PDB file of C-alpha atoms in Angstrom:
ATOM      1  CA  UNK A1196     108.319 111.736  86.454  1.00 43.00           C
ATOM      2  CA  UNK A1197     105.330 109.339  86.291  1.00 41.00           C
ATOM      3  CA  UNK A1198     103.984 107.582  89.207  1.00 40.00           C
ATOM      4  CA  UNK A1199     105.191 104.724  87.706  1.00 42.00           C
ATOM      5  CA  UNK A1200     108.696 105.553  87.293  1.00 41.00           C
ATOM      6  CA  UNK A1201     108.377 106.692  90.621  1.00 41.00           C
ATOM      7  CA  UNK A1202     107.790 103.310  92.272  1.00 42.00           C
ATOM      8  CA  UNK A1203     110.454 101.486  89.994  1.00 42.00           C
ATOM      9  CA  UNK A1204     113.208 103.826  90.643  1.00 41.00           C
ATOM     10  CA  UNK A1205     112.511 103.903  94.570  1.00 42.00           C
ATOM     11  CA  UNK A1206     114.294 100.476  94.355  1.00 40.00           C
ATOM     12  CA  UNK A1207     116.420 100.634  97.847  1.00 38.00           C
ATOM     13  CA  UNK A1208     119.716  98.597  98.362  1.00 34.00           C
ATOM     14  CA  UNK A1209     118.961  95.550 100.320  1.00 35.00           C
ATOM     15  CA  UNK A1210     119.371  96.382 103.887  1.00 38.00           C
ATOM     16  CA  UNK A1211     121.922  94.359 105.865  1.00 41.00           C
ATOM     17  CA  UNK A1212     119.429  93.116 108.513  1.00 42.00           C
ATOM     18  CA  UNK A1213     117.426  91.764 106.260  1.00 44.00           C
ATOM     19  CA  UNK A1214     118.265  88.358 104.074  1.00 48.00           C
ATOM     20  CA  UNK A1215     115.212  88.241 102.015  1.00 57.00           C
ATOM     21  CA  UNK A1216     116.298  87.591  98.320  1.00 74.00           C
ATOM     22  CA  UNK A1217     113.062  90.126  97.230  1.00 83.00           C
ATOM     23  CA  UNK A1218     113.588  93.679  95.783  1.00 87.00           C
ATOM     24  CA  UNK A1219     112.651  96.368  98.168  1.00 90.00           C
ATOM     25  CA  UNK A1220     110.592  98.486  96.252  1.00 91.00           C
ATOM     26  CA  UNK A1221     109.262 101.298  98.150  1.00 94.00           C
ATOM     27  CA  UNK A1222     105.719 102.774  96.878  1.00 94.00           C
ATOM     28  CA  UNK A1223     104.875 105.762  95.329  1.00 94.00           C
ATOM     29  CA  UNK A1224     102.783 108.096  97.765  1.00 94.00           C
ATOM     30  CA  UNK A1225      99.563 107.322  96.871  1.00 95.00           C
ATOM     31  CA  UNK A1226     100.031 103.458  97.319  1.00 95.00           C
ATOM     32  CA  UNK A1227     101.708 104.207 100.830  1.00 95.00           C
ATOM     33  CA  UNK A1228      98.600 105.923 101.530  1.00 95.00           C
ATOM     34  CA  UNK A1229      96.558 103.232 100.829  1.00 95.00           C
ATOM     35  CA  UNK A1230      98.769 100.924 102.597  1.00 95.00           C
ATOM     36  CA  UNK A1231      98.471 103.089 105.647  1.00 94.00           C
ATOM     37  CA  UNK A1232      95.328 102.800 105.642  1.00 93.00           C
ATOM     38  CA  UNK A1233      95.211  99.389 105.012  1.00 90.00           C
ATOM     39  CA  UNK A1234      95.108  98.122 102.085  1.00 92.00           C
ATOM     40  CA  UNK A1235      97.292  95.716 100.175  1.00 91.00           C
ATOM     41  CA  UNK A1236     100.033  96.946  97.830  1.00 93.00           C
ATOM     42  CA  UNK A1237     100.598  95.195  94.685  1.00 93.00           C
ATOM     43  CA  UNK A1238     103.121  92.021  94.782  1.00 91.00           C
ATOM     44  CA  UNK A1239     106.254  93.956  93.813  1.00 92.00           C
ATOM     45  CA  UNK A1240     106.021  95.443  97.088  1.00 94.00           C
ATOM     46  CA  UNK A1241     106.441  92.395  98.847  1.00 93.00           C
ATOM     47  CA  UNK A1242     110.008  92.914 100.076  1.00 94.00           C
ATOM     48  CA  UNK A1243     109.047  96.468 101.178  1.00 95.00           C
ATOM     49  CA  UNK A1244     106.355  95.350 103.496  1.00 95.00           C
ATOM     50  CA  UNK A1245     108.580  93.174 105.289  1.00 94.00           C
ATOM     51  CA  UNK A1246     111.215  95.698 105.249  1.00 94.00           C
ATOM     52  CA  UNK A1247     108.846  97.778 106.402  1.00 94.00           C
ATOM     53  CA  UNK A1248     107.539  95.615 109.415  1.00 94.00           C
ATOM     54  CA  UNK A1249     111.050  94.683 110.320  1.00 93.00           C
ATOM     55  CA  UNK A1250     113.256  97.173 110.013  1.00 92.00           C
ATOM     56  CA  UNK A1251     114.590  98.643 113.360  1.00 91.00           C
ATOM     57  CA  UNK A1252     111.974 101.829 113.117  1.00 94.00           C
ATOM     58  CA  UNK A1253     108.978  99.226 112.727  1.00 94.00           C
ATOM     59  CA  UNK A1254     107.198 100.833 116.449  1.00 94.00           C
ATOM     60  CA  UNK A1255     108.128 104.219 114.651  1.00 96.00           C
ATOM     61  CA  UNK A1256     106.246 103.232 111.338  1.00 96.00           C
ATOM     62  CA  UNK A1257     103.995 101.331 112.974  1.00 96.00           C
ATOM     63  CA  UNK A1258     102.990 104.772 115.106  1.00 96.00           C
ATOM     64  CA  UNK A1259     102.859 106.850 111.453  1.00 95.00           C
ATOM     65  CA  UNK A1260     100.852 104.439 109.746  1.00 96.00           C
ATOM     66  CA  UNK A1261      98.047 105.055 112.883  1.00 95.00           C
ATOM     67  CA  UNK A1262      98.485 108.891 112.674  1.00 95.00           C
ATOM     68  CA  UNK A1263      97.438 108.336 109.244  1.00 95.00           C
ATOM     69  CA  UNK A1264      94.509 106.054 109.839  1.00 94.00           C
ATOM     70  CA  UNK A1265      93.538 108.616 112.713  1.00 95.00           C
ATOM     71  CA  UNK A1266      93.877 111.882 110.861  1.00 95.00           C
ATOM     72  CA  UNK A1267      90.365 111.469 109.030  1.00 94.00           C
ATOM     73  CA  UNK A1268      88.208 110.857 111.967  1.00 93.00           C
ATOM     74  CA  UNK A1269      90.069 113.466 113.832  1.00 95.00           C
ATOM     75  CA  UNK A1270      89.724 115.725 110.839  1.00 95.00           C
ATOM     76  CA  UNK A1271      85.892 115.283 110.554  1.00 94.00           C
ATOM     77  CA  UNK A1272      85.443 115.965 114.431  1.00 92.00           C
ATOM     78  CA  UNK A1273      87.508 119.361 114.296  1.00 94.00           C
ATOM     79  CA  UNK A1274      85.444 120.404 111.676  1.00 95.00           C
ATOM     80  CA  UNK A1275      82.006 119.031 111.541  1.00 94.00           C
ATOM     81  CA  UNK A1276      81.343 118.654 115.742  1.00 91.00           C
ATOM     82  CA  UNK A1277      79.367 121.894 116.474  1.00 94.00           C
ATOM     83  CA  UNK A1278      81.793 122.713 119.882  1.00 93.00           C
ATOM     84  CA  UNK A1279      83.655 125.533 120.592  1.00 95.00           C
ATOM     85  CA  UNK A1280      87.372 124.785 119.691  1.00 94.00           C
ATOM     86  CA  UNK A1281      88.815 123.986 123.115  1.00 94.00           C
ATOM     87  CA  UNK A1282      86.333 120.896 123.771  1.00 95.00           C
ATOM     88  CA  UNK A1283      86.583 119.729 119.671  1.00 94.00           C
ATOM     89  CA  UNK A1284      90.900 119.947 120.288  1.00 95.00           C
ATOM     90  CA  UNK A1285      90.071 117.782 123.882  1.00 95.00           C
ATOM     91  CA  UNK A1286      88.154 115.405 122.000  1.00 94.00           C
ATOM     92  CA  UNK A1287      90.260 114.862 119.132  1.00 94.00           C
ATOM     93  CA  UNK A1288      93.139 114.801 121.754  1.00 95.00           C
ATOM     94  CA  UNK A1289      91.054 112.178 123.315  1.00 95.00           C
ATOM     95  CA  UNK A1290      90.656 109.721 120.345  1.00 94.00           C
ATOM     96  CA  UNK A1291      94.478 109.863 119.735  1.00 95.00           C
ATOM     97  CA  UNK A1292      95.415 108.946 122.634  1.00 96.00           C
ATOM     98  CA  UNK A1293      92.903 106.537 122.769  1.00 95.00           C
ATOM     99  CA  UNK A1294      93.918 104.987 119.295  1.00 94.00           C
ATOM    100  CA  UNK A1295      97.495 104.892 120.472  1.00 94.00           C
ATOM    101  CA  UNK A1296      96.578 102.838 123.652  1.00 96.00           C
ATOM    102  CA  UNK A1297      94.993 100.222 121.274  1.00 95.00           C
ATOM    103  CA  UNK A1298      97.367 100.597 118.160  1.00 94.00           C
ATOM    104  CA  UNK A1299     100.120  99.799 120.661  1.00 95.00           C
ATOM    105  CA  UNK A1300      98.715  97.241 122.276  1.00 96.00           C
ATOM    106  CA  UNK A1301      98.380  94.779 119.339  1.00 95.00           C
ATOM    107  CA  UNK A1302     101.086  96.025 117.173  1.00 95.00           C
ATOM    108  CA  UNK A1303     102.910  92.367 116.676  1.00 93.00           C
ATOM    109  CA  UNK A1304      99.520  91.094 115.588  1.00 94.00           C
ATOM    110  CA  UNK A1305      98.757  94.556 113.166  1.00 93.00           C
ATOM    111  CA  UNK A1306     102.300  93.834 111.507  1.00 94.00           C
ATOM    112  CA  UNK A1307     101.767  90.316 110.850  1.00 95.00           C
ATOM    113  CA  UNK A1308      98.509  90.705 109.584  1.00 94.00           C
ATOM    114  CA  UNK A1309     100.551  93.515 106.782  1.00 94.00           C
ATOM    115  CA  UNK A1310     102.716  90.543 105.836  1.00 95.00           C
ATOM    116  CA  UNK A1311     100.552  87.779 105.580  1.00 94.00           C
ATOM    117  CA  UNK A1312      98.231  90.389 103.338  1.00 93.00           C
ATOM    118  CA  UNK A1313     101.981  90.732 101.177  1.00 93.00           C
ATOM    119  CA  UNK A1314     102.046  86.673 101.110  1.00 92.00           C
ATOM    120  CA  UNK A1315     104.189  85.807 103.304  1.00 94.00           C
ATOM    121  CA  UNK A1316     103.481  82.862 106.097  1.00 94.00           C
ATOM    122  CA  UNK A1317     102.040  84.024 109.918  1.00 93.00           C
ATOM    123  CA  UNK A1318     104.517  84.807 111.890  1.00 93.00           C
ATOM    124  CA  UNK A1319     107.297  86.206 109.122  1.00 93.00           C
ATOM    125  CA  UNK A1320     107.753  89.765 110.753  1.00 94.00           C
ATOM    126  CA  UNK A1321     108.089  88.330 113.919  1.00 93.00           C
ATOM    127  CA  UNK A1322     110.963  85.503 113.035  1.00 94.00           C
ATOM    128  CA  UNK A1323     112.653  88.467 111.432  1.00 94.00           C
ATOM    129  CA  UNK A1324     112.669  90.961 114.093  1.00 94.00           C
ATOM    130  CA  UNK A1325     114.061  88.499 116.415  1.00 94.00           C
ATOM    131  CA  UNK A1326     116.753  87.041 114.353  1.00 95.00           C
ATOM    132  CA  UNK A1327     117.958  90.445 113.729  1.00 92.00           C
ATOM    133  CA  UNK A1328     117.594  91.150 117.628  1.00 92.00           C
ATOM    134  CA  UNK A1329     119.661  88.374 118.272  1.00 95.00           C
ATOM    135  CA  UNK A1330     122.589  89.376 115.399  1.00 95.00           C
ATOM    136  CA  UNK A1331     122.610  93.211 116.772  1.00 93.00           C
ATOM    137  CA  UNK A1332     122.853  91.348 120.606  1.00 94.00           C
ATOM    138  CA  UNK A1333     126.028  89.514 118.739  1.00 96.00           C
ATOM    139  CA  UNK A1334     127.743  92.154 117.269  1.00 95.00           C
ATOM    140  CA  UNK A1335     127.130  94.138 120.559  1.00 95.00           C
ATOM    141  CA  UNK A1336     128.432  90.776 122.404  1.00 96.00           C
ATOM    142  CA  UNK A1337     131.731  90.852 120.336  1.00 96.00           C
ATOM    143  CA  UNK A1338     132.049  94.576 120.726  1.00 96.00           C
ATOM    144  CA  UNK A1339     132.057  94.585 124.385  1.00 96.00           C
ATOM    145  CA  UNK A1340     134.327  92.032 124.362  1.00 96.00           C
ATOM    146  CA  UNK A1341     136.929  93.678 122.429  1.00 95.00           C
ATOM    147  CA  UNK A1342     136.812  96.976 124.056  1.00 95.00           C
ATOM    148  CA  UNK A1343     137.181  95.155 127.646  1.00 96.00           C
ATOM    149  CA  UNK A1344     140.021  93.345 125.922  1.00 94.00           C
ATOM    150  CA  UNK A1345     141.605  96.510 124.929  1.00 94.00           C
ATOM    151  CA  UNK A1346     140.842  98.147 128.956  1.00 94.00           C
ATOM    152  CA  UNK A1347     142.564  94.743 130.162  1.00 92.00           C
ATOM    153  CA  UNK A1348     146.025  95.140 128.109  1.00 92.00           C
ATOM    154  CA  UNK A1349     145.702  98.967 128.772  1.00 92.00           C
ATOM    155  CA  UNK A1350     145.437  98.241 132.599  1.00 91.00           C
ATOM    156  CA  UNK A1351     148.497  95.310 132.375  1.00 89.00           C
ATOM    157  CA  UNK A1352     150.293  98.168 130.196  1.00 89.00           C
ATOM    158  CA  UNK A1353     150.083 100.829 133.394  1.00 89.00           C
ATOM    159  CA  UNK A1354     150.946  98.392 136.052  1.00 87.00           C
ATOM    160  CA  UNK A1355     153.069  96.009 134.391  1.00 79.00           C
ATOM    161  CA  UNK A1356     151.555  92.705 135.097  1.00 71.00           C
TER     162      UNK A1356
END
């Protein structure tokens, strides 16, 4: 299989928190690479990249996509820092947790930045994310409500009220 009939067949179904009328058309490896590291995919990506900055595992992606950006620094310093191997592990160790501090802290703004590079509008990932927040906070509403409806009549059912 080519690389391009990789990326056309990794057409996913449309995911039901998401109502964007784009294909999601995930990228082969090598594009998600360069994604990850930040560059732009090409426009038939577009729906991925705000499936991907969306989706409920966005933190979780988010987190990947930094392992990824971090893995070549942390590479070179394991192997070209002249150390023994304790102190080159503590320092790698070191600029992890350091990237994570910072990758965290402006994750919103690293997200939106992915979609605006796809062509959407500032502040796309972040309309999305909270619209679906507020449909799962529904559903969970109306579930809630149901099952207390069900412990209610149970209850009236035992002590005949």
């Amino acid at each position: 299989m080519t690389v391009v009939e990789q990326e056309h067949s990794g057409v996913m179904a449309d995911p039901a928190e998401h109502d964007t009328t784009e294909p999601v058309v995930r990228p082969a490896p090598h594009r998600w690479l360069w994604y990850a590291l930040g560059g732009g995919l090409p426009a038939r990506h577009r729906g991925w990249v705000l499936f991907d900055t969306t989706t409920r595992t966005w933190g979780l992606r988010h987190v990947a996509r930094m392992l990824v950006q971090m893995s070549i620094p942390i590479a070179l310093v394991m192997v070209l820092l002249p150390a023994p191997f304790g102190l080159r592990a503590a320092v790698a160790g070191g600029g992890i947790f350091l990237g994570l501090i910072y990758s965290l802290a402006y994750m919103p703004e690293t997200t939106e930045n992915r979609v605006v590079k796809a062509g959407y509008p500032a502040g796309t990932a972040t309309a999305h994310r909270e619209h679906a927040a507020h449909r799962r906070d529904l559903r969970d509403s109306e579930r809630r409500r149901a099952a207390r409806a069900k412990r209610a009549a149970r209850y009236r059912d035992r002590t005949g009220r």
